[in-house]
């Protein structure tokens, strides 16, 4: 079934301003999402495995043969075409740096049935350019992925406006951008944008445990300290950083969207807020795992 936001636009009525609609003649489309009151982890992702959700990882690539990854739906990379311009090309699902494989393994551990696609925008040294990031992110949004994980950031102010516009476009196309905050207190992007889900680390071992930060721009905290992660050459290492907190939230997003595919990014963010361990429910109790 094609979701309405993936189909053609709603026909406009001549003479009606773009910000209005004659609902007396044509009622709005039904929107089957339950009210957000009473939401808890069981409602949000209980019994879900991420089926039907497409996740794109913009990173250093993904080693699909790693046992903790278990295959990918597709693998792509930013390349130079014959004219010297940046382009997207299908590649073998490999990752010499290990960083993207680590993110994929975390997402797979939380949402095992989610379809993972790799978009390589970083080099073997896990470095990259702003142009490559913009090209890869633009492609992922156009492809309509449900969740896009960005465990990276740029400090180059020249890319702020373009990243801001892409983040807004993703938001309105229902592509949820999950972005790690920078590990250092430096000015970087796009994690501070309101249209994305920004994530930093907590130091507890529960992979499903997340907290809401009432003092954004970092909005959520997830496991990111001494995390056992898939790595290059089939290894498993322990690593620390916000890069590994972000895919924990991306995995949770995949679980929630697998169970409630109609949720918008704004509603998805609200569900994460309402299920955060430090947010009390209507009875005044902290939430418990599903």
PDB file of C-alpha atoms in Angstrom:
ATOM      1  CA  UNK A   1       0.000   0.000   0.000  1.00  0.00           C
ATOM      2  CA  UNK A   2       1.346   3.406  -0.969  1.00  0.00           C
ATOM      3  CA  UNK A   3       1.191   5.805   1.924  1.00  0.00           C
ATOM      4  CA  UNK A   4      -0.605   9.048   1.024  1.00  0.00           C
ATOM      5  CA  UNK A   5       2.493  11.166   1.617  1.00  0.00           C
ATOM      6  CA  UNK A   6       4.361   9.092  -1.017  1.00  0.00           C
ATOM      7  CA  UNK A   7       1.660   9.575  -3.649  1.00  0.00           C
ATOM      8  CA  UNK A   8       0.689  12.496  -5.805  1.00  0.00           C
ATOM      9  CA  UNK A   9      -0.276  15.761  -4.165  1.00  0.00           C
ATOM     10  CA  UNK A  10      -3.838  16.602  -3.253  1.00  0.00           C
ATOM     11  CA  UNK A  11      -5.611  18.502  -6.038  1.00  0.00           C
ATOM     12  CA  UNK A  12      -5.961  22.166  -5.232  1.00  0.00           C
ATOM     13  CA  UNK A  13      -9.221  24.066  -5.573  1.00  0.00           C
ATOM     14  CA  UNK A  14      -9.071  27.046  -7.970  1.00  0.00           C
ATOM     15  CA  UNK A  15      -9.362  30.293  -6.120  1.00  0.00           C
ATOM     16  CA  UNK A  16      -8.574  28.831  -2.707  1.00  0.00           C
ATOM     17  CA  UNK A  17      -5.374  30.074  -1.082  1.00  0.00           C
ATOM     18  CA  UNK A  18      -2.633  27.503  -0.602  1.00  0.00           C
ATOM     19  CA  UNK A  19      -3.121  27.665   3.167  1.00  0.00           C
ATOM     20  CA  UNK A  20      -6.856  26.956   3.079  1.00  0.00           C
ATOM     21  CA  UNK A  21      -9.205  24.179   1.931  1.00  0.00           C
ATOM     22  CA  UNK A  22     -13.002  24.085   1.429  1.00  0.00           C
ATOM     23  CA  UNK A  23     -13.668  21.279   3.908  1.00  0.00           C
ATOM     24  CA  UNK A  24     -17.419  21.931   3.693  1.00  0.00           C
ATOM     25  CA  UNK A  25     -17.305  20.513   0.154  1.00  0.00           C
ATOM     26  CA  UNK A  26     -14.457  18.021   0.509  1.00  0.00           C
ATOM     27  CA  UNK A  27     -13.742  16.676   4.003  1.00  0.00           C
ATOM     28  CA  UNK A  28     -10.104  16.069   4.958  1.00  0.00           C
ATOM     29  CA  UNK A  29      -8.737  12.574   4.454  1.00  0.00           C
ATOM     30  CA  UNK A  30      -9.090  10.249   7.462  1.00  0.00           C
ATOM     31  CA  UNK A  31      -5.931  10.119   9.548  1.00  0.00           C
ATOM     32  CA  UNK A  32      -5.909   6.868  11.535  1.00  0.00           C
ATOM     33  CA  UNK A  33      -3.597   7.726  14.391  1.00  0.00           C
ATOM     34  CA  UNK A  34      -4.740   7.291  17.948  1.00  0.00           C
ATOM     35  CA  UNK A  35      -4.540  10.229  20.367  1.00  0.00           C
ATOM     36  CA  UNK A  36      -1.161  10.392  22.099  1.00  0.00           C
ATOM     37  CA  UNK A  37      -2.531  10.138  25.634  1.00  0.00           C
ATOM     38  CA  UNK A  38      -1.664   6.997  27.604  1.00  0.00           C
ATOM     39  CA  UNK A  39       1.288   6.009  25.449  1.00  0.00           C
ATOM     40  CA  UNK A  40       3.847   3.721  27.037  1.00  0.00           C
ATOM     41  CA  UNK A  41       6.645   1.447  25.706  1.00  0.00           C
ATOM     42  CA  UNK A  42       4.250  -1.473  25.295  1.00  0.00           C
ATOM     43  CA  UNK A  43       1.971   0.604  23.089  1.00  0.00           C
ATOM     44  CA  UNK A  44       4.898   2.137  21.238  1.00  0.00           C
ATOM     45  CA  UNK A  45       6.932  -0.923  20.263  1.00  0.00           C
ATOM     46  CA  UNK A  46       5.735  -3.966  22.176  1.00  0.00           C
ATOM     47  CA  UNK A  47       5.834  -7.000  19.847  1.00  0.00           C
ATOM     48  CA  UNK A  48       7.384  -5.019  16.985  1.00  0.00           C
ATOM     49  CA  UNK A  49      10.525  -6.007  15.048  1.00  0.00           C
ATOM     50  CA  UNK A  50      10.840  -3.175  12.523  1.00  0.00           C
ATOM     51  CA  UNK A  51       9.133  -5.038   9.679  1.00  0.00           C
ATOM     52  CA  UNK A  52       8.225  -2.802   6.756  1.00  0.00           C
ATOM     53  CA  UNK A  53      10.522   0.042   7.809  1.00  0.00           C
ATOM     54  CA  UNK A  54      13.364   1.224   5.560  1.00  0.00           C
ATOM     55  CA  UNK A  55      16.403   2.650   7.292  1.00  0.00           C
ATOM     56  CA  UNK A  56      19.278   4.406   5.533  1.00  0.00           C
ATOM     57  CA  UNK A  57      22.666   4.817   7.199  1.00  0.00           C
ATOM     58  CA  UNK A  58      24.801   7.682   5.895  1.00  0.00           C
ATOM     59  CA  UNK A  59      28.290   6.796   7.022  1.00  0.00           C
ATOM     60  CA  UNK A  60      31.479   4.982   5.998  1.00  0.00           C
ATOM     61  CA  UNK A  61      29.597   2.090   4.393  1.00  0.00           C
ATOM     62  CA  UNK A  62      28.286  -1.133   5.913  1.00  0.00           C
ATOM     63  CA  UNK A  63      29.922  -4.547   5.903  1.00  0.00           C
ATOM     64  CA  UNK A  64      26.855  -6.636   5.106  1.00  0.00           C
ATOM     65  CA  UNK A  65      28.732  -9.883   5.784  1.00  0.00           C
ATOM     66  CA  UNK A  66      29.321  -9.025   9.444  1.00  0.00           C
ATOM     67  CA  UNK A  67      27.362 -11.464  11.632  1.00  0.00           C
ATOM     68  CA  UNK A  68      25.873  -8.612  13.664  1.00  0.00           C
ATOM     69  CA  UNK A  69      24.585  -6.924  10.504  1.00  0.00           C
ATOM     70  CA  UNK A  70      23.230  -9.902   8.591  1.00  0.00           C
ATOM     71  CA  UNK A  71      22.840  -8.321   5.169  1.00  0.00           C
ATOM     72  CA  UNK A  72      21.565  -5.044   3.770  1.00  0.00           C
ATOM     73  CA  UNK A  73      18.865  -4.113   1.284  1.00  0.00           C
ATOM     74  CA  UNK A  74      21.231  -2.011  -0.785  1.00  0.00           C
ATOM     75  CA  UNK A  75      24.603  -0.271  -0.731  1.00  0.00           C
ATOM     76  CA  UNK A  76      25.496   2.988  -2.449  1.00  0.00           C
ATOM     77  CA  UNK A  77      28.340   5.477  -2.431  1.00  0.00           C
ATOM     78  CA  UNK A  78      29.109   9.011  -3.474  1.00  0.00           C
ATOM     79  CA  UNK A  79      31.393   8.871  -6.495  1.00  0.00           C
ATOM     80  CA  UNK A  80      32.729  11.216  -9.172  1.00  0.00           C
ATOM     81  CA  UNK A  81      31.034  10.823 -12.534  1.00  0.00           C
ATOM     82  CA  UNK A  82      32.640  11.329 -15.933  1.00  0.00           C
ATOM     83  CA  UNK A  83      32.263  15.098 -15.632  1.00  0.00           C
ATOM     84  CA  UNK A  84      33.872  15.244 -12.216  1.00  0.00           C
ATOM     85  CA  UNK A  85      30.553  15.904 -10.443  1.00  0.00           C
ATOM     86  CA  UNK A  86      29.357  14.024  -7.390  1.00  0.00           C
ATOM     87  CA  UNK A  87      26.913  11.216  -8.108  1.00  0.00           C
ATOM     88  CA  UNK A  88      25.372   8.184  -6.407  1.00  0.00           C
ATOM     89  CA  UNK A  89      26.383   4.693  -7.522  1.00  0.00           C
ATOM     90  CA  UNK A  90      25.583   1.189  -6.341  1.00  0.00           C
ATOM     91  CA  UNK A  91      28.587  -0.494  -4.680  1.00  0.00           C
ATOM     92  CA  UNK A  92      29.480  -3.650  -2.805  1.00  0.00           C
ATOM     93  CA  UNK A  93      28.346  -3.479   0.825  1.00  0.00           C
ATOM     94  CA  UNK A  94      31.761  -2.987   2.439  1.00  0.00           C
ATOM     95  CA  UNK A  95      33.218  -0.775   5.151  1.00  0.00           C
ATOM     96  CA  UNK A  96      36.948  -0.466   5.789  1.00  0.00           C
ATOM     97  CA  UNK A  97      36.482   2.073   8.571  1.00  0.00           C
ATOM     98  CA  UNK A  98      33.967   0.139  10.658  1.00  0.00           C
ATOM     99  CA  UNK A  99      31.961   3.158  11.796  1.00  0.00           C
ATOM    100  CA  UNK A 100      28.940   2.581   9.559  1.00  0.00           C
ATOM    101  CA  UNK A 101      28.995  -1.152  10.280  1.00  0.00           C
ATOM    102  CA  UNK A 102      28.809  -0.362  13.981  1.00  0.00           C
ATOM    103  CA  UNK A 103      25.701   1.780  13.442  1.00  0.00           C
ATOM    104  CA  UNK A 104      24.095  -0.925  11.292  1.00  0.00           C
ATOM    105  CA  UNK A 105      24.757  -3.596  13.905  1.00  0.00           C
ATOM    106  CA  UNK A 106      23.132  -1.511  16.641  1.00  0.00           C
ATOM    107  CA  UNK A 107      20.035  -0.836  14.541  1.00  0.00           C
ATOM    108  CA  UNK A 108      19.817  -4.527  13.619  1.00  0.00           C
ATOM    109  CA  UNK A 109      20.069  -5.535  17.289  1.00  0.00           C
ATOM    110  CA  UNK A 110      17.028  -3.411  18.145  1.00  0.00           C
ATOM    111  CA  UNK A 111      14.916  -3.714  14.987  1.00  0.00           C
ATOM    112  CA  UNK A 112      16.019  -7.041  13.447  1.00  0.00           C
ATOM    113  CA  UNK A 113      13.479  -7.009  10.601  1.00  0.00           C
ATOM    114  CA  UNK A 114      14.094  -3.443   9.427  1.00  0.00           C
ATOM    115  CA  UNK A 115      15.482  -3.102   5.892  1.00  0.00           C
ATOM    116  CA  UNK A 116      18.878  -1.384   6.103  1.00  0.00           C
ATOM    117  CA  UNK A 117      20.490   0.494   3.221  1.00  0.00           C
ATOM    118  CA  UNK A 118      24.008   1.895   3.271  1.00  0.00           C
ATOM    119  CA  UNK A 119      24.877   5.237   1.729  1.00  0.00           C
ATOM    120  CA  UNK A 120      28.617   5.797   1.949  1.00  0.00           C
ATOM    121  CA  UNK A 121      29.519   9.461   2.350  1.00  0.00           C
ATOM    122  CA  UNK A 122      32.737   9.018   4.351  1.00  0.00           C
ATOM    123  CA  UNK A 123      36.155   7.728   3.334  1.00  0.00           C
ATOM    124  CA  UNK A 124      38.075   4.751   4.695  1.00  0.00           C
ATOM    125  CA  UNK A 125      39.426   7.137   7.317  1.00  0.00           C
ATOM    126  CA  UNK A 126      35.846   8.036   8.363  1.00  0.00           C
ATOM    127  CA  UNK A 127      36.263  11.581   7.097  1.00  0.00           C
ATOM    128  CA  UNK A 128      34.272  13.330   4.407  1.00  0.00           C
ATOM    129  CA  UNK A 129      33.210  16.531   2.741  1.00  0.00           C
ATOM    130  CA  UNK A 130      30.116  18.648   3.137  1.00  0.00           C
ATOM    131  CA  UNK A 131      29.283  18.224  -0.541  1.00  0.00           C
ATOM    132  CA  UNK A 132      29.298  14.444  -0.209  1.00  0.00           C
ATOM    133  CA  UNK A 133      27.048  14.686   2.844  1.00  0.00           C
ATOM    134  CA  UNK A 134      24.583  16.932   1.035  1.00  0.00           C
ATOM    135  CA  UNK A 135      24.513  14.688  -2.038  1.00  0.00           C
ATOM    136  CA  UNK A 136      23.965  11.542  -0.003  1.00  0.00           C
ATOM    137  CA  UNK A 137      21.318  13.101   2.224  1.00  0.00           C
ATOM    138  CA  UNK A 138      19.449  14.562  -0.745  1.00  0.00           C
ATOM    139  CA  UNK A 139      19.419  11.114  -2.359  1.00  0.00           C
ATOM    140  CA  UNK A 140      18.181   9.385   0.805  1.00  0.00           C
ATOM    141  CA  UNK A 141      15.330  11.872   1.230  1.00  0.00           C
ATOM    142  CA  UNK A 142      14.297  11.520  -2.407  1.00  0.00           C
ATOM    143  CA  UNK A 143      14.316   7.735  -1.981  1.00  0.00           C
ATOM    144  CA  UNK A 144      11.791   8.152   0.834  1.00  0.00           C
ATOM    145  CA  UNK A 145      13.514   6.214   3.607  1.00  0.00           C
ATOM    146  CA  UNK A 146      11.463   6.127   6.790  1.00  0.00           C
ATOM    147  CA  UNK A 147      14.484   6.633   9.049  1.00  0.00           C
ATOM    148  CA  UNK A 148      17.875   8.114   8.165  1.00  0.00           C
ATOM    149  CA  UNK A 149      20.724   7.778  10.654  1.00  0.00           C
ATOM    150  CA  UNK A 150      23.461  10.391  10.659  1.00  0.00           C
ATOM    151  CA  UNK A 151      26.187   9.621  13.164  1.00  0.00           C
ATOM    152  CA  UNK A 152      28.222  12.508  11.829  1.00  0.00           C
ATOM    153  CA  UNK A 153      28.257  16.276  11.634  1.00  0.00           C
ATOM    154  CA  UNK A 154      30.029  19.102   9.894  1.00  0.00           C
ATOM    155  CA  UNK A 155      31.579  22.145  11.514  1.00  0.00           C
ATOM    156  CA  UNK A 156      31.600  24.073   8.216  1.00  0.00           C
ATOM    157  CA  UNK A 157      29.130  26.949   8.416  1.00  0.00           C
ATOM    158  CA  UNK A 158      28.966  27.093   4.609  1.00  0.00           C
ATOM    159  CA  UNK A 159      26.671  24.060   4.655  1.00  0.00           C
ATOM    160  CA  UNK A 160      24.185  25.264   7.278  1.00  0.00           C
ATOM    161  CA  UNK A 161      21.524  26.606   4.907  1.00  0.00           C
ATOM    162  CA  UNK A 162      21.601  23.603   2.568  1.00  0.00           C
ATOM    163  CA  UNK A 163      21.463  21.167   5.497  1.00  0.00           C
ATOM    164  CA  UNK A 164      18.653  23.160   7.078  1.00  0.00           C
ATOM    165  CA  UNK A 165      16.597  22.970   3.891  1.00  0.00           C
ATOM    166  CA  UNK A 166      17.230  19.238   3.548  1.00  0.00           C
ATOM    167  CA  UNK A 167      16.237  18.645   7.178  1.00  0.00           C
ATOM    168  CA  UNK A 168      12.967  20.501   6.620  1.00  0.00           C
ATOM    169  CA  UNK A 169      12.297  18.608   3.396  1.00  0.00           C
ATOM    170  CA  UNK A 170      12.886  15.308   5.160  1.00  0.00           C
ATOM    171  CA  UNK A 171      10.553  16.351   7.966  1.00  0.00           C
ATOM    172  CA  UNK A 172       7.673  17.107   5.595  1.00  0.00           C
ATOM    173  CA  UNK A 173       8.292  13.927   3.567  1.00  0.00           C
ATOM    174  CA  UNK A 174       8.133  11.823   6.769  1.00  0.00           C
ATOM    175  CA  UNK A 175      11.775  10.862   6.622  1.00  0.00           C
ATOM    176  CA  UNK A 176      12.869  10.940  10.247  1.00  0.00           C
ATOM    177  CA  UNK A 177      16.451  12.162  10.569  1.00  0.00           C
ATOM    178  CA  UNK A 178      18.185  10.790  13.657  1.00  0.00           C
ATOM    179  CA  UNK A 179      21.414  12.712  14.194  1.00  0.00           C
ATOM    180  CA  UNK A 180      24.146  12.372  16.779  1.00  0.00           C
ATOM    181  CA  UNK A 181      25.350  15.429  18.626  1.00  0.00           C
ATOM    182  CA  UNK A 182      29.025  16.279  18.294  1.00  0.00           C
ATOM    183  CA  UNK A 183      31.217  14.641  20.917  1.00  0.00           C
ATOM    184  CA  UNK A 184      32.977  17.913  21.570  1.00  0.00           C
ATOM    185  CA  UNK A 185      31.490  21.276  22.567  1.00  0.00           C
ATOM    186  CA  UNK A 186      31.940  22.760  19.111  1.00  0.00           C
ATOM    187  CA  UNK A 187      29.442  24.375  16.737  1.00  0.00           C
ATOM    188  CA  UNK A 188      28.393  21.698  14.278  1.00  0.00           C
ATOM    189  CA  UNK A 189      25.399  20.670  12.177  1.00  0.00           C
ATOM    190  CA  UNK A 190      22.744  19.348  11.514  1.00  0.00           C
ATOM    191  CA  UNK A 191      22.019  17.941  14.977  1.00  0.00           C
ATOM    192  CA  UNK A 192      20.840  21.290  16.533  1.00  0.00           C
ATOM    193  CA  UNK A 193      18.020  21.697  13.959  1.00  0.00           C
ATOM    194  CA  UNK A 194      14.474  21.364  15.328  1.00  0.00           C
ATOM    195  CA  UNK A 195      13.394  19.167  12.399  1.00  0.00           C
ATOM    196  CA  UNK A 196      15.736  16.325  13.402  1.00  0.00           C
ATOM    197  CA  UNK A 197      15.959  13.963  16.366  1.00  0.00           C
ATOM    198  CA  UNK A 198      19.196  14.852  18.142  1.00  0.00           C
ATOM    199  CA  UNK A 199      20.893  12.261  20.318  1.00  0.00           C
ATOM    200  CA  UNK A 200      23.723  12.175  22.861  1.00  0.00           C
ATOM    201  CA  UNK A 201      24.959   9.404  25.145  1.00  0.00           C
ATOM    202  CA  UNK A 202      24.067   8.008  28.517  1.00  0.00           C
ATOM    203  CA  UNK A 203      26.350   5.504  30.251  1.00  0.00           C
ATOM    204  CA  UNK A 204      23.962   2.673  31.095  1.00  0.00           C
ATOM    205  CA  UNK A 205      23.864  -0.726  29.390  1.00  0.00           C
ATOM    206  CA  UNK A 206      20.168  -1.071  28.571  1.00  0.00           C
ATOM    207  CA  UNK A 207      19.910  -0.632  24.769  1.00  0.00           C
ATOM    208  CA  UNK A 208      16.226   0.277  25.003  1.00  0.00           C
ATOM    209  CA  UNK A 209      16.704   2.883  27.725  1.00  0.00           C
ATOM    210  CA  UNK A 210      16.395   6.462  26.570  1.00  0.00           C
ATOM    211  CA  UNK A 211      15.955   9.741  28.375  1.00  0.00           C
ATOM    212  CA  UNK A 212      14.425  13.019  27.292  1.00  0.00           C
ATOM    213  CA  UNK A 213      16.608  16.073  27.752  1.00  0.00           C
ATOM    214  CA  UNK A 214      14.417  19.023  28.765  1.00  0.00           C
ATOM    215  CA  UNK A 215      17.183  21.437  27.753  1.00  0.00           C
ATOM    216  CA  UNK A 216      17.658  20.947  23.975  1.00  0.00           C
ATOM    217  CA  UNK A 217      19.150  21.153  21.349  1.00  0.00           C
ATOM    218  CA  UNK A 218      20.121  17.602  22.386  1.00  0.00           C
ATOM    219  CA  UNK A 219      16.692  16.043  22.825  1.00  0.00           C
ATOM    220  CA  UNK A 220      17.364  12.429  23.726  1.00  0.00           C
ATOM    221  CA  UNK A 221      20.021  10.386  25.482  1.00  0.00           C
ATOM    222  CA  UNK A 222      20.661   6.743  24.542  1.00  0.00           C
ATOM    223  CA  UNK A 223      23.335   4.141  25.191  1.00  0.00           C
ATOM    224  CA  UNK A 224      26.682   5.391  23.931  1.00  0.00           C
ATOM    225  CA  UNK A 225      29.402   4.449  26.423  1.00  0.00           C
ATOM    226  CA  UNK A 226      31.456   1.242  26.091  1.00  0.00           C
ATOM    227  CA  UNK A 227      29.003  -0.154  23.563  1.00  0.00           C
ATOM    228  CA  UNK A 228      29.895  -3.540  22.016  1.00  0.00           C
ATOM    229  CA  UNK A 229      29.659  -2.860  18.286  1.00  0.00           C
ATOM    230  CA  UNK A 230      30.290  -4.608  14.981  1.00  0.00           C
ATOM    231  CA  UNK A 231      33.493  -3.361  13.370  1.00  0.00           C
ATOM    232  CA  UNK A 232      35.686  -3.781  10.318  1.00  0.00           C
ATOM    233  CA  UNK A 233      37.083  -7.224   9.401  1.00  0.00           C
ATOM    234  CA  UNK A 234      34.356  -9.043  11.284  1.00  0.00           C
ATOM    235  CA  UNK A 235      35.477  -7.734  14.657  1.00  0.00           C
ATOM    236  CA  UNK A 236      33.403  -6.747  17.656  1.00  0.00           C
ATOM    237  CA  UNK A 237      34.851  -3.918  19.737  1.00  0.00           C
ATOM    238  CA  UNK A 238      33.677  -1.697  22.547  1.00  0.00           C
ATOM    239  CA  UNK A 239      33.428   1.928  21.572  1.00  0.00           C
ATOM    240  CA  UNK A 240      32.147   5.158  23.070  1.00  0.00           C
ATOM    241  CA  UNK A 241      30.552   8.196  21.482  1.00  0.00           C
ATOM    242  CA  UNK A 242      27.334   9.860  20.452  1.00  0.00           C
ATOM    243  CA  UNK A 243      27.772   8.086  17.103  1.00  0.00           C
ATOM    244  CA  UNK A 244      26.591   4.917  18.810  1.00  0.00           C
ATOM    245  CA  UNK A 245      23.768   6.555  20.758  1.00  0.00           C
ATOM    246  CA  UNK A 246      22.086   7.784  17.579  1.00  0.00           C
ATOM    247  CA  UNK A 247      21.495   4.309  16.035  1.00  0.00           C
ATOM    248  CA  UNK A 248      19.896   3.168  19.301  1.00  0.00           C
ATOM    249  CA  UNK A 249      17.235   5.844  18.785  1.00  0.00           C
ATOM    250  CA  UNK A 250      17.083   5.074  15.044  1.00  0.00           C
ATOM    251  CA  UNK A 251      16.375   1.448  15.940  1.00  0.00           C
ATOM    252  CA  UNK A 252      13.624   2.491  18.332  1.00  0.00           C
ATOM    253  CA  UNK A 253      12.141   4.670  15.594  1.00  0.00           C
ATOM    254  CA  UNK A 254      12.113   1.649  13.274  1.00  0.00           C
ATOM    255  CA  UNK A 255      10.296  -0.413  15.898  1.00  0.00           C
ATOM    256  CA  UNK A 256       7.699   2.292  16.512  1.00  0.00           C
ATOM    257  CA  UNK A 257       7.099   2.971  12.811  1.00  0.00           C
ATOM    258  CA  UNK A 258       6.836  -0.754  12.138  1.00  0.00           C
ATOM    259  CA  UNK A 259       3.913  -0.863  14.540  1.00  0.00           C
ATOM    260  CA  UNK A 260       2.472   2.592  13.791  1.00  0.00           C
ATOM    261  CA  UNK A 261       3.408   3.491  10.190  1.00  0.00           C
ATOM    262  CA  UNK A 262       1.166   6.542  10.080  1.00  0.00           C
ATOM    263  CA  UNK A 263       3.165   8.495  12.611  1.00  0.00           C
ATOM    264  CA  UNK A 264       4.688  11.726  11.381  1.00  0.00           C
ATOM    265  CA  UNK A 265       8.182  12.740  12.512  1.00  0.00           C
ATOM    266  CA  UNK A 266       6.567  15.165  14.974  1.00  0.00           C
ATOM    267  CA  UNK A 267       4.379  12.409  16.418  1.00  0.00           C
ATOM    268  CA  UNK A 268       7.298   9.985  16.480  1.00  0.00           C
ATOM    269  CA  UNK A 269       9.300  12.499  18.478  1.00  0.00           C
ATOM    270  CA  UNK A 270       6.357  12.830  20.863  1.00  0.00           C
ATOM    271  CA  UNK A 271       6.187   9.037  21.305  1.00  0.00           C
ATOM    272  CA  UNK A 272       9.888   8.940  22.149  1.00  0.00           C
ATOM    273  CA  UNK A 273       9.338  11.749  24.634  1.00  0.00           C
ATOM    274  CA  UNK A 274       6.374  10.005  26.239  1.00  0.00           C
ATOM    275  CA  UNK A 275       8.267   6.709  26.533  1.00  0.00           C
ATOM    276  CA  UNK A 276      11.488   8.204  27.896  1.00  0.00           C
ATOM    277  CA  UNK A 277      12.343   6.675  31.268  1.00  0.00           C
ATOM    278  CA  UNK A 278      12.556  10.030  33.033  1.00  0.00           C
ATOM    279  CA  UNK A 279       9.128  11.180  31.787  1.00  0.00           C
ATOM    280  CA  UNK A 280       6.383  10.199  34.178  1.00  0.00           C
ATOM    281  CA  UNK A 281       3.070   8.822  32.946  1.00  0.00           C
ATOM    282  CA  UNK A 282      -0.402  10.019  33.924  1.00  0.00           C
ATOM    283  CA  UNK A 283      -0.191   8.085  37.208  1.00  0.00           C
ATOM    284  CA  UNK A 284       2.998   9.858  38.166  1.00  0.00           C
ATOM    285  CA  UNK A 285       5.161   6.740  37.638  1.00  0.00           C
ATOM    286  CA  UNK A 286       8.292   6.487  35.512  1.00  0.00           C
ATOM    287  CA  UNK A 287       7.947   4.390  32.393  1.00  0.00           C
ATOM    288  CA  UNK A 288       9.186   0.802  32.463  1.00  0.00           C
ATOM    289  CA  UNK A 289      10.471  -1.230  29.501  1.00  0.00           C
ATOM    290  CA  UNK A 290       7.941  -2.874  27.169  1.00  0.00           C
TER     291      UNK A 290
END
